[in-house]
Tab-separated table of C-alpha atoms in Angstrom:
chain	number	residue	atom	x	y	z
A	1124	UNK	CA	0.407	19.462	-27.299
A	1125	UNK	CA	3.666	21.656	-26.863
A	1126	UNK	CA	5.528	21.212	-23.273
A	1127	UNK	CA	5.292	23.946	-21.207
A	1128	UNK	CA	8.866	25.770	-21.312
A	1129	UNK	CA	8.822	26.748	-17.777
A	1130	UNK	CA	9.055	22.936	-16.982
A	1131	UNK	CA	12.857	21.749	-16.153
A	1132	UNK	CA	13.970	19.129	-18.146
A	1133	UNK	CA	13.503	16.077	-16.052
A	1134	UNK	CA	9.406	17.335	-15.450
A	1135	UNK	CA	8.656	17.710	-19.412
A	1136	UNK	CA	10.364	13.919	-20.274
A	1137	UNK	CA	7.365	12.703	-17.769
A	1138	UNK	CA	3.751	11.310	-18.620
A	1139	UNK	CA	0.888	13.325	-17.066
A	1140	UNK	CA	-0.654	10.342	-15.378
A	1141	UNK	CA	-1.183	9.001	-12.440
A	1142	UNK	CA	-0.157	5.077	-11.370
A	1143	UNK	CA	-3.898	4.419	-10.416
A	1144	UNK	CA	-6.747	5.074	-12.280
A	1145	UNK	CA	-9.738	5.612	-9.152
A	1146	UNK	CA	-12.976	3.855	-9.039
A	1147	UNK	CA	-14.682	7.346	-9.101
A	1148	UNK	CA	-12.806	8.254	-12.691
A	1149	UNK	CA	-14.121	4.402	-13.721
A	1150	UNK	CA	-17.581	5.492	-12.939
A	1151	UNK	CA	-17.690	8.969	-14.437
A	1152	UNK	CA	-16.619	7.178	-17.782
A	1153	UNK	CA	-19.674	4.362	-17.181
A	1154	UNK	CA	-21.828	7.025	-16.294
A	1155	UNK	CA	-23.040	4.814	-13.726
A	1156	UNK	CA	-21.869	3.834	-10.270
A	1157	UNK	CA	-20.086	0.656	-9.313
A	1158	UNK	CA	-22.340	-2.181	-7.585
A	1159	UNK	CA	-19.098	-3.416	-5.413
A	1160	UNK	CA	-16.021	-1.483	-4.749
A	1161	UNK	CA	-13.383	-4.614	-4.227
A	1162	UNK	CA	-10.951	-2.919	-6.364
A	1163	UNK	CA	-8.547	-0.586	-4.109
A	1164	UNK	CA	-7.843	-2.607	-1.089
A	1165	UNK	CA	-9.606	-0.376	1.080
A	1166	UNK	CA	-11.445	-1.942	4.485
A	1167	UNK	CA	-15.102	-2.146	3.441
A	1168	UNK	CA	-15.718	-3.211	7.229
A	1169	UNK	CA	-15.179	0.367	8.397
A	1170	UNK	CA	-12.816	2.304	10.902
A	1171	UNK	CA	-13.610	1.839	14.412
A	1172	UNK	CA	-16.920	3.318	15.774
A	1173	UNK	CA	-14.465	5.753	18.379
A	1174	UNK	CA	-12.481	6.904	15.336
A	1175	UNK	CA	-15.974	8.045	13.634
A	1176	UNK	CA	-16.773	10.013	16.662
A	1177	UNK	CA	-13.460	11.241	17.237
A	1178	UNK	CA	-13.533	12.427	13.511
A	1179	UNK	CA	-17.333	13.672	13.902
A	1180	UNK	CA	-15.996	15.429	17.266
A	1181	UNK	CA	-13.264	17.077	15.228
A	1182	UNK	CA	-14.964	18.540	12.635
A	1183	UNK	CA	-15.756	21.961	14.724
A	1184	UNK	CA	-12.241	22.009	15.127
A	1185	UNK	CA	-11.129	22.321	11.272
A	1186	UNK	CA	-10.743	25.744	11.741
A	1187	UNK	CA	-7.525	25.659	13.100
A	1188	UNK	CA	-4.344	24.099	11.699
A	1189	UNK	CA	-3.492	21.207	13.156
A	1190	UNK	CA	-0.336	20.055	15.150
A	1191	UNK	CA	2.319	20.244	12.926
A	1192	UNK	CA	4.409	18.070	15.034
A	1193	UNK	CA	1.791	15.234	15.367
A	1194	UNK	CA	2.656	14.976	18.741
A	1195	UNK	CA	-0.111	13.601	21.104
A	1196	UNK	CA	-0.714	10.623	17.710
A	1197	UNK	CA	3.439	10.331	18.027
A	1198	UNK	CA	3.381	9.601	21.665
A	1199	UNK	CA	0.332	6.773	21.051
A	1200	UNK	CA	2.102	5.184	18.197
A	1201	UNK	CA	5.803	5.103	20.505
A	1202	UNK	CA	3.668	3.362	23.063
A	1203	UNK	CA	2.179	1.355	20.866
A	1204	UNK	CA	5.411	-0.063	19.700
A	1205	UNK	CA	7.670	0.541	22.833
A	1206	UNK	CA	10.339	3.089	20.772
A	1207	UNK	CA	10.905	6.599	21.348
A	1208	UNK	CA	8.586	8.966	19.422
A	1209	UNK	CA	11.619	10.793	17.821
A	1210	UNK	CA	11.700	7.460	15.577
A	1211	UNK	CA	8.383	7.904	14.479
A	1212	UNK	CA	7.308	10.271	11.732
A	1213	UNK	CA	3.675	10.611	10.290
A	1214	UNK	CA	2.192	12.538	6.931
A	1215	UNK	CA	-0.532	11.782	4.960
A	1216	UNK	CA	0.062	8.131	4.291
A	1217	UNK	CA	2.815	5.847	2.909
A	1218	UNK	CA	2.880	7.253	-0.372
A	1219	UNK	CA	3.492	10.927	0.965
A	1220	UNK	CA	6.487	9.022	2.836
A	1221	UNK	CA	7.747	7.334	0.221
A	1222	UNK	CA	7.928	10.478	-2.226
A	1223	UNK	CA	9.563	12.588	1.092
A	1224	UNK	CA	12.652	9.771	1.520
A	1225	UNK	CA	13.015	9.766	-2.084
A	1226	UNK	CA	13.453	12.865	-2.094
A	1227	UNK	CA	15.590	13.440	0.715
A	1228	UNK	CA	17.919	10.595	-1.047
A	1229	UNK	CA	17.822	9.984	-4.507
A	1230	UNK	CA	19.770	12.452	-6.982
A	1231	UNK	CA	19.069	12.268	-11.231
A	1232	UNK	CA	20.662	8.773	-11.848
A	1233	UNK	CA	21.017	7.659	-8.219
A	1234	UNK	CA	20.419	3.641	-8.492
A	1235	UNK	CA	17.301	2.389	-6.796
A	1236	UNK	CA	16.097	-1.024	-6.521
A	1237	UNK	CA	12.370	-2.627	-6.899
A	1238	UNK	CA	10.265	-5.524	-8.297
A	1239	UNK	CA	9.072	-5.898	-11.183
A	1240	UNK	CA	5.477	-5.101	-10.286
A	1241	UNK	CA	5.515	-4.273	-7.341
A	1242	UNK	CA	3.751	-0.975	-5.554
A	1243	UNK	CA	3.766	1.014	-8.646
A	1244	UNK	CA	3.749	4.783	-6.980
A	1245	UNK	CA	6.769	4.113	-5.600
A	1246	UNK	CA	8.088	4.020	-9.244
A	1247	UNK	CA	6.683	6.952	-9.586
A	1248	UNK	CA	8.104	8.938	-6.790
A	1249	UNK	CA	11.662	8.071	-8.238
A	1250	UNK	CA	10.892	8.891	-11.749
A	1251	UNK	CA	9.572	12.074	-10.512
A	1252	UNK	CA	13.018	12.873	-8.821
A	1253	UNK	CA	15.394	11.142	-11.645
A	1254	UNK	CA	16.468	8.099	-10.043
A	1255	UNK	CA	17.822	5.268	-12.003
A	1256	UNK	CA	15.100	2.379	-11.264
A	1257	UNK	CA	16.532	-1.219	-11.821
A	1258	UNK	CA	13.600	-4.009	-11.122
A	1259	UNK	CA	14.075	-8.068	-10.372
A	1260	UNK	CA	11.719	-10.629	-11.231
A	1261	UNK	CA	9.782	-12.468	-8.364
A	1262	UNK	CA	10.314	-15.303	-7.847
A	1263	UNK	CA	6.727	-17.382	-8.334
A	1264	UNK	CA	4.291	-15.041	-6.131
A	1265	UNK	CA	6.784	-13.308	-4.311
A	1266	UNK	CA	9.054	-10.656	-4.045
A	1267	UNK	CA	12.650	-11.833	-4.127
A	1268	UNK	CA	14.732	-10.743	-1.328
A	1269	UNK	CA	18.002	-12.593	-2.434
A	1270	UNK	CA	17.602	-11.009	-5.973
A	1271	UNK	CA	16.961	-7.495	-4.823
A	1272	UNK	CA	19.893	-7.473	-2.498
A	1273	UNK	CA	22.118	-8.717	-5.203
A	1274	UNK	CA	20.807	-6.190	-7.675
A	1275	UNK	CA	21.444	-3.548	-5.081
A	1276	UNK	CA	24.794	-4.729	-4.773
A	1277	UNK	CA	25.324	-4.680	-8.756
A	1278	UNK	CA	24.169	-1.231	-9.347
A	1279	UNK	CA	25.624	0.897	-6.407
A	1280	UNK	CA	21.586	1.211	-5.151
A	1281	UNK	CA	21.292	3.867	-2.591
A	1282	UNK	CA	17.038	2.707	-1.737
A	1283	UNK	CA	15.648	-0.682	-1.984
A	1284	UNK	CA	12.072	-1.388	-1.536
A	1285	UNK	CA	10.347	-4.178	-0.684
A	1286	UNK	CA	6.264	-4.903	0.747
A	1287	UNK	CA	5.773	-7.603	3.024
A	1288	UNK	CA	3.482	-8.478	3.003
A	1289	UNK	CA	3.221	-7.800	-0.702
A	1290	UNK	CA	0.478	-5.953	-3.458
A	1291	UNK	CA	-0.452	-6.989	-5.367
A	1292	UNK	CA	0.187	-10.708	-4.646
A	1293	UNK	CA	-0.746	-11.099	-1.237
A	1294	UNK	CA	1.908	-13.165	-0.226
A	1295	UNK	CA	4.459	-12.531	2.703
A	1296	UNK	CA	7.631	-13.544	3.708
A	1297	UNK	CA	8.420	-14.572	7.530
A	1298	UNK	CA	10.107	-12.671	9.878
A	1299	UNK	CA	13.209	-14.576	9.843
A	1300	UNK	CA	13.633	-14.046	6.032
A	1301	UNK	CA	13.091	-10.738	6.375
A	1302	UNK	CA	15.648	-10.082	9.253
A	1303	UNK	CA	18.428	-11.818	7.166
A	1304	UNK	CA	17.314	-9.295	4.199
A	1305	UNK	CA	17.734	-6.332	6.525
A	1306	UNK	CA	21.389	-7.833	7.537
A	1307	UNK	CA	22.586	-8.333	3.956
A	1308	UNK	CA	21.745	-4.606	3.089
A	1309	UNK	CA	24.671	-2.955	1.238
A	1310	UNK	CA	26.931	-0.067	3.150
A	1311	UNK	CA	25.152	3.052	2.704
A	1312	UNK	CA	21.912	1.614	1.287
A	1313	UNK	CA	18.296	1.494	2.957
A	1314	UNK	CA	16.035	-0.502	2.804
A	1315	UNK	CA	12.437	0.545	2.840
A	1316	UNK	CA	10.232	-2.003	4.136
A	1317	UNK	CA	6.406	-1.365	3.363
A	1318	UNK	CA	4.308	-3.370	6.388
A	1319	UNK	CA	1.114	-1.640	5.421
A	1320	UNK	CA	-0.856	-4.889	5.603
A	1321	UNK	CA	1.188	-6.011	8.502
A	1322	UNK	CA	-1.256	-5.961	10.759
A	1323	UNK	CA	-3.555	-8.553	8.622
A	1324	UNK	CA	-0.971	-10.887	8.427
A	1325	UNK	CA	0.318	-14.156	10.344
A	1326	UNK	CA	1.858	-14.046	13.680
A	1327	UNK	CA	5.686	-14.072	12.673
A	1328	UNK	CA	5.103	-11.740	9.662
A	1329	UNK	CA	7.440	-8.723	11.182
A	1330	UNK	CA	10.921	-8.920	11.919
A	1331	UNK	CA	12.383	-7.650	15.424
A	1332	UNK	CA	14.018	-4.661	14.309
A	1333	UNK	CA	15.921	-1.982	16.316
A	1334	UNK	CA	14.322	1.576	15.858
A	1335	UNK	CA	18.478	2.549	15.856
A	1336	UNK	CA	19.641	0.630	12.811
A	1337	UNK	CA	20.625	2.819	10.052
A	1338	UNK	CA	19.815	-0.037	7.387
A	1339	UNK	CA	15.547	-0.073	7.519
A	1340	UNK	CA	12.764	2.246	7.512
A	1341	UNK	CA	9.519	0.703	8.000
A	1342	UNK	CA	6.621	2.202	6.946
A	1343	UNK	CA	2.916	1.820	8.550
A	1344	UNK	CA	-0.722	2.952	7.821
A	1345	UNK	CA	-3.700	3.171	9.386
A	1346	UNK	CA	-5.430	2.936	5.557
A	1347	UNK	CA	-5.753	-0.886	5.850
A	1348	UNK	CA	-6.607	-2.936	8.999
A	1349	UNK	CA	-7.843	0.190	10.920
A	1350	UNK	CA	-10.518	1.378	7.869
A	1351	UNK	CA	-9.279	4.712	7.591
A	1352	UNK	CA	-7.901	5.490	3.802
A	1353	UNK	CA	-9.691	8.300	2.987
A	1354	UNK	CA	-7.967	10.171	6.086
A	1355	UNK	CA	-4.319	9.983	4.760
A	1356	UNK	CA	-2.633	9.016	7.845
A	1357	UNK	CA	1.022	6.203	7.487
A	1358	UNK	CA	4.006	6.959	9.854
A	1359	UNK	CA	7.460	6.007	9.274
A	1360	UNK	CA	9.561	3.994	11.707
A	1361	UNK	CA	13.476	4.409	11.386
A	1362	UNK	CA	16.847	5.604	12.879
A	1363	UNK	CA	16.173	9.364	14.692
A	1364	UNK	CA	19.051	11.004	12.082
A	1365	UNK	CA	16.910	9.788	9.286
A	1366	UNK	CA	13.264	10.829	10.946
A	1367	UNK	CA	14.409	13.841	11.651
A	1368	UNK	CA	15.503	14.754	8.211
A	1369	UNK	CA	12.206	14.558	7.050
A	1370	UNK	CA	11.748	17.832	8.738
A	1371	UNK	CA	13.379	19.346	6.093
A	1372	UNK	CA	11.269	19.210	3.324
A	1373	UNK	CA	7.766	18.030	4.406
A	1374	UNK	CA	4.319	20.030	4.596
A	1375	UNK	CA	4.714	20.086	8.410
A	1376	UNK	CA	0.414	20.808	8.054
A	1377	UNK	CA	-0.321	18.459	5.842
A	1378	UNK	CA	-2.271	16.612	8.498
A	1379	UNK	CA	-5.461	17.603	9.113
A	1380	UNK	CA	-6.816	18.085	12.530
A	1381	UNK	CA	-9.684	15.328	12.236
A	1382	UNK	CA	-7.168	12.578	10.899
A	1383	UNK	CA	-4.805	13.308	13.978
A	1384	UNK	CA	-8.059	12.876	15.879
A	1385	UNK	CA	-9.255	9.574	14.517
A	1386	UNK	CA	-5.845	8.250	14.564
A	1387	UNK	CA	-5.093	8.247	18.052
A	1388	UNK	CA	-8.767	6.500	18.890
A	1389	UNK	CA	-8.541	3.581	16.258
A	1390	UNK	CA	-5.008	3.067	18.192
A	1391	UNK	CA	-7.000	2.365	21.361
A	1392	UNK	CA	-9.615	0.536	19.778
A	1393	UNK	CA	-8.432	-3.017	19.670
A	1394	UNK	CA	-11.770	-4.458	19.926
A	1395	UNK	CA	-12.451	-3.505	16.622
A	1396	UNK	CA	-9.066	-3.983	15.209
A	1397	UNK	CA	-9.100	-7.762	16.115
A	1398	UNK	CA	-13.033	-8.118	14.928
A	1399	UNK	CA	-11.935	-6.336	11.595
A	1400	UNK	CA	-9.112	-8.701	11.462
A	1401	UNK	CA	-11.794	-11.731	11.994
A	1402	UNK	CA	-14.286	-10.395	9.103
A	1403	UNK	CA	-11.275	-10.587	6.692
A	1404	UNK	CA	-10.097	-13.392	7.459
A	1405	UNK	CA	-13.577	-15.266	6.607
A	1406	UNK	CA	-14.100	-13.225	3.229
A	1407	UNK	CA	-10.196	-14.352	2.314
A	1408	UNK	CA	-12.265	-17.576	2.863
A	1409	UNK	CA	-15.571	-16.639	0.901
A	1410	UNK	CA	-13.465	-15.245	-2.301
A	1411	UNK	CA	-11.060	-18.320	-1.863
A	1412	UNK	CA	-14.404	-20.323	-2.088
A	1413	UNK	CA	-16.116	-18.351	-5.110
A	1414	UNK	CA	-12.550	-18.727	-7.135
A	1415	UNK	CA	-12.348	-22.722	-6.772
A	1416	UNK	CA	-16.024	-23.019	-7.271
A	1417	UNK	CA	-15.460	-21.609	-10.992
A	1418	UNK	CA	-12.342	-23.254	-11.333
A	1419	UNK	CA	-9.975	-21.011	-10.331
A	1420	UNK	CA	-6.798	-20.892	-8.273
A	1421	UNK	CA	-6.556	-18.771	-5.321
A	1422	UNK	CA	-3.799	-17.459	-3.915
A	1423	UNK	CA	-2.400	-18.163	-0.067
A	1424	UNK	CA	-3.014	-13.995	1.489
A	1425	UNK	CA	-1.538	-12.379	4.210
A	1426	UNK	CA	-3.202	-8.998	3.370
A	1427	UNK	CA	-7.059	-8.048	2.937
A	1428	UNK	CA	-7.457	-9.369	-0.715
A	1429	UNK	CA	-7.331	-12.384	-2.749
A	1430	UNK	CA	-5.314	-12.687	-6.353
A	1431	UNK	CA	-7.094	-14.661	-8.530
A	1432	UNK	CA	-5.333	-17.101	-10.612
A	1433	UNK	CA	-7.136	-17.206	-14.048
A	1434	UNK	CA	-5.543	-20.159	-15.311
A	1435	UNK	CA	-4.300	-18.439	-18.316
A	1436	UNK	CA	-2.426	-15.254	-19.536
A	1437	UNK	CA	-2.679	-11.613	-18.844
A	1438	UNK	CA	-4.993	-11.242	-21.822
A	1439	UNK	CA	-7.401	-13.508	-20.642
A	1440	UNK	CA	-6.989	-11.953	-16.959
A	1441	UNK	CA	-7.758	-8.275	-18.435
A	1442	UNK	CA	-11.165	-9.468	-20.183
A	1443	UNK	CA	-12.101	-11.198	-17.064
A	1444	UNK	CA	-11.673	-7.647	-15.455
A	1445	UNK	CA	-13.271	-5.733	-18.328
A	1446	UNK	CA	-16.428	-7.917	-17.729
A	1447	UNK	CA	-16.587	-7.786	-13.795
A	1448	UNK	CA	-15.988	-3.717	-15.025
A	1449	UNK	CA	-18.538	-3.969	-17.348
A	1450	UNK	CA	-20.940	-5.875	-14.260
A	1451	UNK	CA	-20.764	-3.050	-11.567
A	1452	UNK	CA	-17.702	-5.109	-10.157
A	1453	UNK	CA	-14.762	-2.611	-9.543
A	1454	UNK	CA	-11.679	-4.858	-8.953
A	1455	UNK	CA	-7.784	-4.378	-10.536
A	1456	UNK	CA	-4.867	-6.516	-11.229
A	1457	UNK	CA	-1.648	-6.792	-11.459
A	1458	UNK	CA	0.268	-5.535	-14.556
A	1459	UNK	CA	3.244	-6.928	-15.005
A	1460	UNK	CA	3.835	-10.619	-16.344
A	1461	UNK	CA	3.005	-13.104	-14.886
A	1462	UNK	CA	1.265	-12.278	-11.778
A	1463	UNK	CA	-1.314	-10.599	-14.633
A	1464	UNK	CA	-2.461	-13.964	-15.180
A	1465	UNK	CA	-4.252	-12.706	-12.129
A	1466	UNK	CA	-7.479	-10.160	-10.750
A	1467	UNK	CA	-7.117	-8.934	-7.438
A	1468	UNK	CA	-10.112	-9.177	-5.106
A	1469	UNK	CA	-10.478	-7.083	-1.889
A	1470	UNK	CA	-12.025	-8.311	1.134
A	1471	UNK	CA	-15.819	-6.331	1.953
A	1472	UNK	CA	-19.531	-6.766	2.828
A	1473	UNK	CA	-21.123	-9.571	2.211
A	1474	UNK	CA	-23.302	-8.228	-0.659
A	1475	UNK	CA	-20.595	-6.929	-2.267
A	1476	UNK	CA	-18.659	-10.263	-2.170
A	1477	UNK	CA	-22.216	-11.901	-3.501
A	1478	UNK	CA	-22.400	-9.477	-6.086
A	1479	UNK	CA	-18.725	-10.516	-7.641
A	1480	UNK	CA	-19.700	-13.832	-7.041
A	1481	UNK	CA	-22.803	-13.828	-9.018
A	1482	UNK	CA	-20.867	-11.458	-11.939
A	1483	UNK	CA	-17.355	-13.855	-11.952
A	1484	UNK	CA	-19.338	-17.016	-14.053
A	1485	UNK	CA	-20.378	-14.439	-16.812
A	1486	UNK	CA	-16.943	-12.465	-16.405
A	1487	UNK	CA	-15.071	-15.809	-17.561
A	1488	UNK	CA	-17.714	-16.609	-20.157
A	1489	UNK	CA	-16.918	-13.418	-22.084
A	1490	UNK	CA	-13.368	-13.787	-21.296
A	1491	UNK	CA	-13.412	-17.065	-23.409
A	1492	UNK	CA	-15.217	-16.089	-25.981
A	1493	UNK	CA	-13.004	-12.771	-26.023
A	1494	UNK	CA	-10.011	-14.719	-26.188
């Protein structure tokens, strides 16, 4: 097919795809639906009962735009985490954030610094605006913060971006280590540090970081822990020169009325935040359990999923996912070698987390006979 010659240079040398291939394309190609959704990291526990009726409640309202300066959910969140609210900006989840900074920064060849394997739509956002991507090895299930400062340092990186805790791994580094990563940042780099499973994770898992310093942005969502994915809300924490430059080139509506809504009462539900935290932490426990039982290696998680060592190589790992596919079991892994010697399970219901279990023994049969 011929490129469109209206497209500028940069958008013709891109593929037309997306980094995530949804459980809803996966079933329109089966023709059937999945049994278990464990694939996406979503909260299969739910948002908070408040946020339901504040979304319900918000519906009649849809006819008007909504607050284009988010200000009443700006105000919570400051509270929340005792800065000012002009530190604070919110869109329509991390990656709408992450494609706005890179934006704002990154020029055709700028250097930008990643792992290899890590959050892939971050990738995406930089190809999309012709940065230079460089990517370091982890080092065994986690990202590398030594490495990725040094690389930063080799290649002139203006962005380097790290998760902690980490997709697709699960594992996280401490606050401490994280803190010494933030002071070894290069002069006129920033470091963009995706907590979007912070809130799933160990005491200790967040570093003490001043809303002022020019050398961090951290980014938040309310798509994990608080159950609320399909409403597209993440908010950026960083210096006010830098939060306030995302004023110039947002959607300053691209929140919806109902999400601003919801928001601002899963914020005051902590009730349900802590009981959501409880019910993952037991089904870490339950697919740690299923995993050994078949021989299996689980790994440690600070998020809400489990990687699945399959004992062998990414081959074997992407039969084992073809089968659970083939099952009803949505799941995913991760791509790059060698953490895809690994599926990637997401904490849910209790059927659903019977229904892998019951599907894994076959998955690993075919697998072996496959490989």
């Amino acid at each position: 097919m011929s490129q469109d010659p209206r497209l500028t240079p940069l958008a013709a040398s891109l593929p037309a795809t997306v980094p995530f291939v949804g459980p809803e394309a996966q079933e329109r190609q089966r023709n059937q639906r999945f049994n278990a959704r464990l694939g996406a990291n979503e909260n299969g526990f739910g948002p908070s009962p408040l946020a339901i009726r504040a979304l319900q409640d918000a519906a009649s309202e849809t006819w008007m735009y909504a607050d284009p300066e988010n200000h009443d959910l700006r105000q919570a969140l400051a509270k929340h985490h005792g800065i000012d609210a002009a530190h604070i900006m919110i869109d329509a989840g991390i990656d709408t954030l992450l494609g706005l900074l890179v934006r704002l920064t990154i020029d055709p060849g700028d250097s930008v610094v990643t792992s290899a394997g890590a959050y892939p739509t971050f990738n995406y956002h930089v190809a999309g605006f012709g940065g230079d991507l460089h990517s370091v090895p982890y080092a065994g299930d986690y990202e590398d913060p030594d490495r990725l400062i040094a690389k930063a340092r080799e290649t002139n990186a203006k962005l380097i971006y790290i998760a902690n805790p980490d997709n697709p791994m699960g594992s996280h580094h401490d606050a401490t280590t994280m803190a010494r990563m933030i002071a070894a940042v290069p002069q006129n780099c920033l470091l963009i540090l995706d907590e979007a499973y912070v809130e799933l994770a160990p005491d200790g898992t967040s570093p003490a970081v001043s809303p002022d310093d020019p050398r961090v942005i951290r980014l938040r969502t309310f798509s994990k822990a608080y159950g609320l994915a399909g409403a597209r809300i993440g908010y950026a924490m960083a210096s006010k020169p830098l939060i306030m430059a995302f004023n110039k080139v947002r959607n300053h509506f691209g929140m919806s009325r109902p999400s601003q809504a919801a928001a601002l009462a899963a914020l005051k539900d902590e009730d349900w935040l802590n009981e959501v935290i409880t019910q993952v932490a037991h089904c870490r426990d339950r697919i740690s359990a299923i995993a050994l039982e078949n021989g299996l290696t689980p790994l440690p998680s600070a998020t809400n999923f489990v990687a699945i060592d399959c004992g062998l190589d990414g081959d074997f790992a992407r039969n084992v996912l073809k089968s659970l596919i083939e099952q009803g079991i949505f799941v995913r892994m991760p791509f790059v070698a060698p953490q895809d010697r690994c599926i990637r399970i997401s904490c849910g219901p209790v059927a659903e987390i019977a229904a892998f279990a019951a599907a894994l023994p076959q998955a690993l049969a075919d697998a072996r006979q496959a490989t």
